[in-house]
mmCIF file of C-alpha atoms in Angstrom:
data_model
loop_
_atom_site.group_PDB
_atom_site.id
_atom_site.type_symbol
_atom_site.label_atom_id
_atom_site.label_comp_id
_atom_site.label_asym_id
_atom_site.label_seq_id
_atom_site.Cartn_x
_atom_site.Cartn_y
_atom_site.Cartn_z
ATOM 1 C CA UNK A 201 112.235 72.489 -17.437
ATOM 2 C CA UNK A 202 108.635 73.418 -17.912
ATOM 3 C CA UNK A 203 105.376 72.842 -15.944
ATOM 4 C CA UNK A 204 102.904 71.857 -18.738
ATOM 5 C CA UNK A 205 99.392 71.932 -19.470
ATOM 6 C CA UNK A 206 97.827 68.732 -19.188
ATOM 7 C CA UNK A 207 94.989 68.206 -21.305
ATOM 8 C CA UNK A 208 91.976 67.244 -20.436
ATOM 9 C CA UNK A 209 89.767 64.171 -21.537
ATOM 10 C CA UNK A 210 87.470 65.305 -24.451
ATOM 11 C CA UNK A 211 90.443 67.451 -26.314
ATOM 12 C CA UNK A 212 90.874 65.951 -29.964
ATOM 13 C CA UNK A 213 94.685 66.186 -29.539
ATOM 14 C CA UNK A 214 94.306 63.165 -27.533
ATOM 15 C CA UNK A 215 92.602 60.906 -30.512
ATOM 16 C CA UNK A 216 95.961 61.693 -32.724
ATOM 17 C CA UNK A 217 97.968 58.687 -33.333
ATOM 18 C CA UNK A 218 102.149 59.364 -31.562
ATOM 19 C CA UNK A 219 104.299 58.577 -33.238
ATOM 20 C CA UNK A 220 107.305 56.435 -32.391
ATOM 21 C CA UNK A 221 110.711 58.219 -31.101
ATOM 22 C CA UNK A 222 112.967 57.271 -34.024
ATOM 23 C CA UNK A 223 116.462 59.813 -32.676
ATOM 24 C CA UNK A 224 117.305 59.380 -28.807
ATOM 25 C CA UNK A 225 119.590 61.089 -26.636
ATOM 26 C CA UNK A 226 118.498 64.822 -28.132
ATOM 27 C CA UNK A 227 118.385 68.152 -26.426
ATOM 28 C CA UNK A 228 114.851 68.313 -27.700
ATOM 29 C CA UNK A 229 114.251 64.687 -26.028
ATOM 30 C CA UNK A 230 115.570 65.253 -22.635
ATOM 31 C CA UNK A 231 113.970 68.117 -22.435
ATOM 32 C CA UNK A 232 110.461 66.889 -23.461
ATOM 33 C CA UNK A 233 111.268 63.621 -20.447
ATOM 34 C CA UNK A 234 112.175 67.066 -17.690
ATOM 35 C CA UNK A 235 109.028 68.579 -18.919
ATOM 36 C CA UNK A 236 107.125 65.340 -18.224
ATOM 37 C CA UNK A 237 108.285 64.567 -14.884
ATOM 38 C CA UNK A 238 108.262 68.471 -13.587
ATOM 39 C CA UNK A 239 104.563 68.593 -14.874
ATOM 40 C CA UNK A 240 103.970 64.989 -13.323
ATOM 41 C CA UNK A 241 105.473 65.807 -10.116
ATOM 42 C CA UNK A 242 103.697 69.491 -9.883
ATOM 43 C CA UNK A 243 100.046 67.506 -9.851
ATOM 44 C CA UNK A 244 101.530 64.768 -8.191
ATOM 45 C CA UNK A 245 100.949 62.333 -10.727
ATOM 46 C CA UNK A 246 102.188 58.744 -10.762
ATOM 47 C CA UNK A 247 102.819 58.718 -15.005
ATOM 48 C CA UNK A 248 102.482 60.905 -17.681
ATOM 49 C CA UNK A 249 102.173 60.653 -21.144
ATOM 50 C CA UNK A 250 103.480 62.819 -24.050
ATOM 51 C CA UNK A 251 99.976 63.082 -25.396
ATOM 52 C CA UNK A 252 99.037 64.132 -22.479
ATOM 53 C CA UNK A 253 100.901 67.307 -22.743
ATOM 54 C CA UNK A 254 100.099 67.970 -26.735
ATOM 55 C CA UNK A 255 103.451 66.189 -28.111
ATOM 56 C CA UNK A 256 102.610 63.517 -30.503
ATOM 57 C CA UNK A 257 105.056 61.062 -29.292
ATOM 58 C CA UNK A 258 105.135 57.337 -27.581
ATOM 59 C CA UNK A 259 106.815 58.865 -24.741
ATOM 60 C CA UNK A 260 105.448 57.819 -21.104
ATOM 61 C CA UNK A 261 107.078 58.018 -17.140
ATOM 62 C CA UNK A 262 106.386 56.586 -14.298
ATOM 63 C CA UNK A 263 107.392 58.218 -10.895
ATOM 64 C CA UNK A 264 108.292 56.871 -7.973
ATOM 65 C CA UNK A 265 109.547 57.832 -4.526
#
C-alpha cells in the first residue's frame, strides 16, 4: 500500500476521460483500491477517486468510520 499524490484542481490529467474496469479481482486492482483508501485516510478524506490519483479508471471509495 501506497500514500499517493493527489492532484490538484487545474492538472489536465483530471479532464481525461477513465475508463471503465473491464477485469476485477486483480493484484493490480486491489492494490490500486489499498492505494486509494491509505491515501484517503492519510488526508482524512471521506472519498477518493482514481483520477484523483493519476489512474485513468472509474474507480471511487467512500470511507466511513
Amino acid at each position: 500500500m501506497t500514500v499517493r499524490d493527489i492532484l490538484k484542481m487545474g492538472d489536465p490529467r483530471l479532464l481525461r476521460v477513465a475508463r471503465r474496469v473491464e477485469v476485477f479481482d486483480t493484484p493490480e486492482l486491489h492494490g490500486l483500491i489499498a492505494d486509494l483508501f491509505e491515501t484517503m485516510q492519510a488526508v482524512q478524506g471521506a472519498g477518493l477517486a482514481a483520477p484523483q490519483i493519476g489512474v485513468d479508471l472509474a474507480v471511487v471509495i467512500f470511507g466511513f468510520g
